[in-house]
Amino acid sequence: MNAVVLNKVSAFYGRVQALRNVSFQAPEGEITIVLGPNGAGKSSLLRAITGLLKLREGKVLFRDREIGRLDTHEIILNGIALVPENRQIFAPFTVRENLEMGSLPLVKQNRRDEIPSQLKLVLELFPLLRHRLQEPAWTLSGGMQQMLAIGRALMSNPSVLLLDEPSLGLAPMVIQEIYAVMKRLNNGGLTIVMVEQNVANVLNLATNVYLMDTGEIVVHEIGKDLDLENILEVYLAKKDVNKTRAHRKEEGMLKN
Amino acid sequence: MGAPGRNKFLYWGFMVCGAAGAILFPSILTNEYYVHLANMVGISIILTLSLNLVFGFAGQISVGHAGFYAIGAYVFSNAVVTWGIPFFLSVLIALLACATVGLLIGLPTLRLKGFYLAMATLAFGVVVFVTASQWREFTGGAMGFLGIPRPTVLGYKLATERSYYYLILFSVVIVFWIIHNLRNSDVGRSMVAVRDSESAAGSLGINATKYKLMAFVFASVFAGLAGALYASLARYVSPNNFTLTLSFVILAMVILGGLGSNLGAVLGGMIMVLLPESTHLLGKFHLMVYSLLLILVVIFAPHGLMGLVHKLAPRTAHILMPRQNHGPAFLQESQAILNAPEREVRSFLEVRTLSKFFGGLTALYDVSFSVAHGSITGIIGPNGAGKTTLFNIITGVFPPSQGKVVFRDDPISGLKTHMISHKGIIRTFQSVNLFPDLTVHENVLIGTHRHYTSGVLEAILRLPSLSRKQALAQQITEEVLDITGLNDVRDQLCRNLPFGKQRIVETARALAARPQLILLDEPAAGLASWEKESLKRTLLRIRDLFGITIILIDHSVHFVTDICQHIIVLDSGQLIAQGSPKEIQESSVVQEAYLGKLV
Amino acid sequence: MFNQLVVSGLTIGSIYALIALGFSITFTSTKILNFAHGEMVMLGALLGVTFFSVLQLPYLVAMALIMVLVATIAILFERLVLHPIMSRGGHTHNLIISTLAAAFFISNAAELLWGKDDLYARPPFGNEPIAFLGANFIPQSFLVFAVTILFLFATWFFYEKTMMGRSFRAVAINREAASLMSINVKRVMMLTLGLSGVLAAVSGFAFSPITNANAFIGMPLGVKGFAAALIGGLTSSRGSVAGGFLLGFFEVFCSGYISSGYKDALAFTALLLVLFLKPAGLFVSSRGISE
């Protein structure tokens, strides 16, 4: 079963086409990675899922339910959380207040009783935050801000977590820590979709990989033994994208 | 060019009829009241035309325009009554006073935009109003200023409304003529360019400060003229003639008529006087009606009445605006510019130990490289590598923290954008930075500014030198449109074009500036594959035909390796590799930067 | 005389502080400078005359009614004028023009309903001057100050101590991030307009017994309120409030010691100076001014 599906989605920023006829599936309970150079449409993919980017054509489905026409604040209530690019934490708020904001979806659905356990989970995953609860978020380092952003997203107890380049600007140690957290959450059943630019980082995480370029999906690899050479060569333009192969594979996926 | 013959006939026919009507008008109508109305219409038209100049053309919103109207009126009145200065000299003094105040208000407001500019101009309007009410010695305070005389022209005193009408008619015609000529020259186009995109205008060598100030000063002078004319017409002025409400009504009428259109301003001026007259039931409600109308126009018909005319009857609109008549082509001269020999230089572009720090962030660190004349160089690197910062420094958007940029043996780091543009470096932007409300043709034509700048006097008086410049500029524009394959869309408004075409227009516009060096910031971003192929071909043609050196940034390694001879790779602000496409593809350093260390 | 001026300064300052705060919360939330804000003050004053003096309703009832009415008008304005423009691109010039147009619309409508003349509301505690520290003050001055402090506190409490208030602030900080927290950003903006309208109306109602109220006081008050907010820092609620009191004192002292005819021009000139020299405000660190 697929947690999130995009079906032939096209989307524009003004006159610029950000997504061209994109079909994408994020299987339930798995980690899906989306790779690609800047401007490839990776962020746009996540924004289309969360309603920050309006669709011109196509559908977005969450567990077979169409969410493409809804407003962002309504989509979130379905159990989707996004950690945006550059974290976008509420800088003047304290760490605790940021996490509180993250729990709003639970408040709106009368699930306040779940909040304490979520907070406990977040502080367990990111113990460094525990000591900084009363401090304004802008005083945190980049790495801690990223942890806060992820923690904030987790406060709503989502079933799908989307992350937009979480490793951007972070030290390798911190990146490894965050990825370890991702692994742990996924083991607990959380579906994760992660957008990254730096390929090497995500290699041992993913079981489902997409490579995008110019708003299109150009490569889709699935399973434990990913053909990374293929991805590398496409990325560096050493090899022309064999689109028919990618599309054939996609078709194969859809039949499943 | 359409059908110029037919256009011109109808156009001149319309003009002759209009002129005849205007001149015979007072003699035909027996009721002097209508002549009075016509006089008020004339004065209002001057007001709306002047506001349209500063707001419609130059994009500077002015919510206190009645302030200049007041200054013109009071300075004139004092000059002619209190100081006994002859009538027309008094008018001149009033105009000078307005110009000075326009400059004084224009200068500090240059940095302000949008809401802040609106507030500042509103405050200005109110300050003038309060001063007019309080400064009894100069303005007569709330009681007003009495006893303003009518002029004597050629021995004949313009004592009646009828006779004064001709003075107003003359003034309106002069003002319209001046503004019309300004608009249809490089001066007017530069103002519009500044309105639509200051950054793009700067990149083409247009000095935004100069043109904004020019617009302000012209607008204040014309409003002051209206003030002087009104003072003599009514023979009495009081602060109630110069309220904030009036400023608002002038603004409303300009927008109603069609912001950015001279004819729209004329319409607006007419409506301003005639609407309350024709519907007496408006009476107490007139402000409410104006406000409501204005809100509806802003939401549903933002280009006002002229916008609707354009939509519903495009041919009529074209009749009213004749095509530009360009003089004979001066072929020899244009060839000279195109084939100017390259003077011997040691290196074309050199970047030396360039660093840029933003507070604690290092955007660029110790970057050095040189670019050979006539080459196509690519700059690539992961997100946040500093590529656009590099471009910004080269084109003068901000200076480097350390190091320098040398262009053809000329150090250019630290110079302002429009000055660097004049040296021959033109750039395009990551997000399309066209002038959206202008046609493709006009956008490209504005690109020629740096070679064919015209002065104000030249523009107003339509001197022969202007025609010559326009012809040359036009010629280059035609050539560029041809090379880039844009002829089929030349008359379309840029905001209506598909994205791929917009990108090409931007490149075309940069080309029209006849640069020696063109910097393209992500020219292929967002293009479909066939559009990318088209762009590649165009760039190669540019290089081959004109010997223009190209530097481009792009994220698609594909695109860059296809077209560039030399590639520079940045990562986290540092230059990590440079070389031929093959070298870069094989380089493990580059691989690591993009893909991370593979386990 | 000095003590008299201090109390007057506090009184006028209170009014400007409330108006300025309204500007600030609207601007930080919606990035719009509402030129019609001053008209809400005017409505508060004139409605105050109608409800309190003419209909003789109790003070608190009149205030409640005014708050509800003006909040409704502000919300209608947001729905009917601002929202259509925002959804069509929200270009700054269009927003300026439409808020200006709305201001004149409301002002003209008020002129039709209440006429052109000055109106005075009856003061709730009578006009008997109270002697205090060697000067005579009318009770209304203290009432204005008290009402202001009350509403400033209530606003502060709402924004700092309630979840809803914090979600409003989140919208002001980062709209997209706020929507990802399932906050309905459009509704927040609408309610913010309503809240700022309420603050404006309350200040109008509070001072209606002290100064003349007529259909035309909206714009000058609005500009002064904006000047105050700008002086203190438009993006800072605390700064705006401080700016309000500062402007009040400045105006009163200039009027007392120099001349009273030019006092309006003084505020506007101060505004122009701040705009030219330090547009970010005196209490806020410099940032670029662009929309």
mmCIF file of C-alpha atoms in Angstrom, chain A residues 57-238:
data_model
loop_
_atom_site.group_PDB
_atom_site.id
_atom_site.type_symbol
_atom_site.label_atom_id
_atom_site.label_comp_id
_atom_site.label_asym_id
_atom_site.label_seq_id
_atom_site.Cartn_x
_atom_site.Cartn_y
_atom_site.Cartn_z
ATOM 1 C CA GLU A 57 -3.012 18.849 -13.467
ATOM 2 C CA GLY A 58 -3.026 15.471 -11.830
ATOM 3 C CA LYS A 59 -3.849 14.123 -8.401
ATOM 4 C CA VAL A 60 -2.225 13.779 -5.040
ATOM 5 C CA LEU A 61 -3.466 10.900 -2.931
ATOM 6 C CA PHE A 62 -2.909 10.178 0.714
ATOM 7 C CA ARG A 63 -3.792 6.544 1.422
ATOM 8 C CA ASP A 64 -6.045 6.564 -1.622
ATOM 9 C CA ARG A 65 -7.785 9.719 -0.483
ATOM 10 C CA GLU A 66 -7.509 12.719 -2.776
ATOM 11 C CA ILE A 67 -5.975 15.702 -1.023
ATOM 12 C CA GLY A 68 -4.806 17.772 -3.979
ATOM 13 C CA ARG A 69 -7.609 20.315 -3.786
ATOM 14 C CA LEU A 70 -7.341 20.988 -0.069
ATOM 15 C CA ASP A 71 -5.661 23.898 1.694
ATOM 16 C CA THR A 72 -2.377 23.228 3.471
ATOM 17 C CA HIS A 73 -3.805 23.524 6.965
ATOM 18 C CA GLU A 74 -6.385 20.887 6.092
ATOM 19 C CA ILE A 75 -3.882 18.519 4.474
ATOM 20 C CA ILE A 76 -1.748 18.595 7.604
ATOM 21 C CA LEU A 77 -4.681 17.364 9.647
ATOM 22 C CA ASN A 78 -4.589 14.112 7.650
ATOM 23 C CA GLY A 79 -1.404 13.168 9.438
ATOM 24 C CA ILE A 80 1.274 14.582 7.156
ATOM 25 C CA ALA A 81 4.114 16.693 8.491
ATOM 26 C CA LEU A 82 6.767 18.595 6.547
ATOM 27 C CA VAL A 83 10.171 19.715 7.744
ATOM 28 C CA PRO A 84 10.737 22.533 5.259
ATOM 29 C CA GLU A 85 13.966 23.515 3.563
ATOM 30 C CA ASN A 86 16.032 25.744 5.829
ATOM 31 C CA ARG A 87 14.043 24.530 8.826
ATOM 32 C CA GLN A 88 11.738 27.559 9.073
ATOM 33 C CA ILE A 89 11.468 27.448 12.823
ATOM 34 C CA PHE A 90 9.741 30.273 14.659
ATOM 35 C CA ALA A 91 12.886 32.114 15.658
ATOM 36 C CA PRO A 92 11.550 34.406 18.396
ATOM 37 C CA PHE A 93 9.637 31.559 20.101
ATOM 38 C CA THR A 94 11.278 29.351 22.666
ATOM 39 C CA VAL A 95 12.105 25.733 21.892
ATOM 40 C CA ARG A 96 9.117 24.638 23.929
ATOM 41 C CA GLU A 97 6.795 27.088 22.152
ATOM 42 C CA ASN A 98 8.025 25.814 18.786
ATOM 43 C CA LEU A 99 7.222 22.267 19.810
ATOM 44 C CA GLU A 100 3.877 23.466 21.093
ATOM 45 C CA MET A 101 3.077 24.921 17.687
ATOM 46 C CA GLY A 102 3.850 21.517 16.230
ATOM 47 C CA SER A 103 1.210 19.945 18.427
ATOM 48 C CA LEU A 104 -1.561 22.199 17.111
ATOM 49 C CA PRO A 105 -2.908 19.562 14.692
ATOM 50 C CA LEU A 106 -3.525 17.276 17.676
ATOM 51 C CA VAL A 107 -5.240 20.096 19.563
ATOM 52 C CA LYS A 108 -7.517 20.755 16.605
ATOM 53 C CA GLN A 109 -8.514 17.117 16.440
ATOM 54 C CA ASN A 110 -9.200 16.749 20.160
ATOM 55 C CA ARG A 111 -6.232 14.455 20.595
ATOM 56 C CA ARG A 112 -4.535 16.493 23.314
ATOM 57 C CA ASP A 113 -3.901 13.337 25.310
ATOM 58 C CA GLU A 114 -1.323 12.272 22.742
ATOM 59 C CA ILE A 115 0.766 15.394 23.230
ATOM 60 C CA PRO A 116 2.704 14.422 26.361
ATOM 61 C CA SER A 117 3.861 11.151 24.810
ATOM 62 C CA GLN A 118 4.921 12.894 21.630
ATOM 63 C CA LEU A 119 6.925 15.423 23.618
ATOM 64 C CA LYS A 120 8.566 12.586 25.505
ATOM 65 C CA LEU A 121 9.468 10.880 22.241
ATOM 66 C CA VAL A 122 10.936 14.035 20.739
ATOM 67 C CA LEU A 123 13.060 14.748 23.806
ATOM 68 C CA GLU A 124 14.221 11.166 23.805
ATOM 69 C CA LEU A 125 15.244 11.334 20.174
ATOM 70 C CA PHE A 126 16.914 14.708 20.584
ATOM 71 C CA PRO A 127 18.145 14.902 24.183
ATOM 72 C CA LEU A 128 20.077 18.098 23.515
ATOM 73 C CA LEU A 129 16.793 19.970 23.206
ATOM 74 C CA ARG A 130 15.800 19.075 26.727
ATOM 75 C CA HIS A 131 18.187 21.593 28.236
ATOM 76 C CA ARG A 132 17.187 24.400 25.929
ATOM 77 C CA LEU A 133 13.428 24.303 26.259
ATOM 78 C CA GLN A 134 13.089 27.850 27.583
ATOM 79 C CA GLU A 135 15.541 29.455 25.218
ATOM 80 C CA PRO A 136 14.561 31.346 22.075
ATOM 81 C CA ALA A 137 15.037 29.229 18.988
ATOM 82 C CA TRP A 138 17.301 31.689 17.226
ATOM 83 C CA THR A 139 20.027 31.029 19.783
ATOM 84 C CA LEU A 140 20.332 27.413 18.656
ATOM 85 C CA SER A 141 23.036 26.180 16.328
ATOM 86 C CA GLY A 142 22.130 25.050 12.829
ATOM 87 C CA GLY A 143 22.205 21.414 13.770
ATOM 88 C CA MET A 144 19.992 21.932 16.793
ATOM 89 C CA GLN A 145 17.591 24.041 14.790
ATOM 90 C CA GLN A 146 17.247 21.148 12.384
ATOM 91 C CA MET A 147 16.538 18.822 15.288
ATOM 92 C CA LEU A 148 13.968 21.292 16.574
ATOM 93 C CA ALA A 149 12.334 21.478 13.170
ATOM 94 C CA ILE A 150 12.091 17.708 12.994
ATOM 95 C CA GLY A 151 10.873 17.539 16.575
ATOM 96 C CA ARG A 152 8.239 20.144 15.818
ATOM 97 C CA ALA A 153 7.021 18.088 12.892
ATOM 98 C CA LEU A 154 6.894 14.947 15.018
ATOM 99 C CA MET A 155 4.788 16.638 17.687
ATOM 100 C CA SER A 156 1.696 16.157 15.559
ATOM 101 C CA ASN A 157 2.195 12.378 15.614
ATOM 102 C CA PRO A 158 2.146 12.153 11.839
ATOM 103 C CA SER A 159 1.917 8.981 9.818
ATOM 104 C CA VAL A 160 3.975 10.491 7.009
ATOM 105 C CA LEU A 161 7.040 12.648 7.566
ATOM 106 C CA LEU A 162 8.404 14.714 4.694
ATOM 107 C CA LEU A 163 11.872 16.252 4.954
ATOM 108 C CA ASP A 164 13.343 18.801 2.555
ATOM 109 C CA GLU A 165 17.147 18.623 2.496
ATOM 110 C CA PRO A 166 17.596 18.089 6.234
ATOM 111 C CA SER A 167 21.365 17.803 5.884
ATOM 112 C CA LEU A 168 21.852 21.207 4.268
ATOM 113 C CA GLY A 169 24.632 23.127 5.953
ATOM 114 C CA LEU A 170 25.137 20.604 8.736
ATOM 115 C CA ALA A 171 28.292 18.920 9.985
ATOM 116 C CA PRO A 172 28.686 15.229 9.029
ATOM 117 C CA MET A 173 28.361 14.066 12.638
ATOM 118 C CA VAL A 174 25.053 15.842 13.050
ATOM 119 C CA ILE A 175 23.852 14.462 9.735
ATOM 120 C CA GLN A 176 24.596 10.932 10.874
ATOM 121 C CA GLU A 177 22.735 11.548 14.102
ATOM 122 C CA ILE A 178 19.676 12.773 12.272
ATOM 123 C CA TYR A 179 19.733 9.860 9.889
ATOM 124 C CA ALA A 180 19.964 7.476 12.807
ATOM 125 C CA VAL A 181 16.818 9.080 14.190
ATOM 126 C CA MET A 182 15.124 8.631 10.830
ATOM 127 C CA LYS A 183 16.021 4.942 10.813
ATOM 128 C CA ARG A 184 14.640 4.531 14.290
ATOM 129 C CA LEU A 185 11.389 6.293 13.448
ATOM 130 C CA ASN A 186 10.993 4.217 10.321
ATOM 131 C CA ASN A 187 11.535 1.042 12.297
ATOM 132 C CA GLY A 188 8.636 2.212 14.445
ATOM 133 C CA GLY A 189 6.430 2.346 11.368
ATOM 134 C CA LEU A 190 6.708 5.966 10.231
ATOM 135 C CA THR A 191 6.631 6.510 6.464
ATOM 136 C CA ILE A 192 9.383 8.902 5.466
ATOM 137 C CA VAL A 193 9.964 10.835 2.266
ATOM 138 C CA MET A 194 13.253 12.659 2.178
ATOM 139 C CA VAL A 195 14.628 15.053 -0.405
ATOM 140 C CA GLU A 196 18.375 15.304 -0.577
ATOM 141 C CA GLN A 197 21.050 16.697 -2.836
ATOM 142 C CA ASN A 198 23.980 14.857 -1.353
ATOM 143 C CA VAL A 199 23.694 11.288 -2.561
ATOM 144 C CA ALA A 200 26.228 9.537 -0.396
ATOM 145 C CA ASN A 201 24.485 10.549 2.777
ATOM 146 C CA VAL A 202 21.355 8.610 2.188
ATOM 147 C CA LEU A 203 22.683 5.397 0.724
ATOM 148 C CA ASN A 204 22.114 3.051 3.629
ATOM 149 C CA LEU A 205 18.718 4.474 4.369
ATOM 150 C CA ALA A 206 16.622 4.083 1.338
ATOM 151 C CA THR A 207 14.697 1.267 -0.182
ATOM 152 C CA ASN A 208 13.035 3.468 -2.746
ATOM 153 C CA VAL A 209 14.935 6.124 -4.687
ATOM 154 C CA TYR A 210 13.863 8.658 -7.266
ATOM 155 C CA LEU A 211 16.132 10.907 -9.289
ATOM 156 C CA MET A 212 14.618 14.086 -10.648
ATOM 157 C CA ASP A 213 15.779 16.603 -13.208
ATOM 158 C CA THR A 214 14.002 19.594 -14.662
ATOM 159 C CA GLY A 215 10.731 18.790 -12.993
ATOM 160 C CA GLU A 216 10.637 15.190 -14.173
ATOM 161 C CA ILE A 217 11.417 11.821 -12.667
ATOM 162 C CA VAL A 218 14.292 10.403 -14.673
ATOM 163 C CA VAL A 219 15.320 7.386 -12.659
ATOM 164 C CA HIS A 220 13.459 5.182 -10.197
ATOM 165 C CA GLU A 221 15.324 2.496 -8.330
ATOM 166 C CA ILE A 222 13.740 0.206 -5.837
ATOM 167 C CA GLY A 223 14.912 -2.431 -3.420
ATOM 168 C CA LYS A 224 17.991 -3.083 -1.366
ATOM 169 C CA ASP A 225 20.591 -3.219 -4.158
ATOM 170 C CA LEU A 226 20.327 0.137 -5.746
ATOM 171 C CA ASP A 227 22.197 0.790 -8.940
ATOM 172 C CA LEU A 228 24.121 3.780 -7.637
ATOM 173 C CA GLU A 229 26.510 3.863 -10.548
ATOM 174 C CA ASN A 230 23.515 4.594 -12.703
ATOM 175 C CA ILE A 231 22.402 7.440 -10.507
ATOM 176 C CA LEU A 232 25.885 8.895 -10.344
ATOM 177 C CA GLU A 233 26.386 8.842 -14.035
ATOM 178 C CA VAL A 234 23.074 10.536 -14.756
ATOM 179 C CA TYR A 235 23.775 13.158 -12.145
ATOM 180 C CA LEU A 236 27.099 14.071 -13.682
ATOM 181 C CA ALA A 237 25.822 13.903 -17.222
ATOM 182 C CA LYS A 238 28.317 11.259 -18.068
#
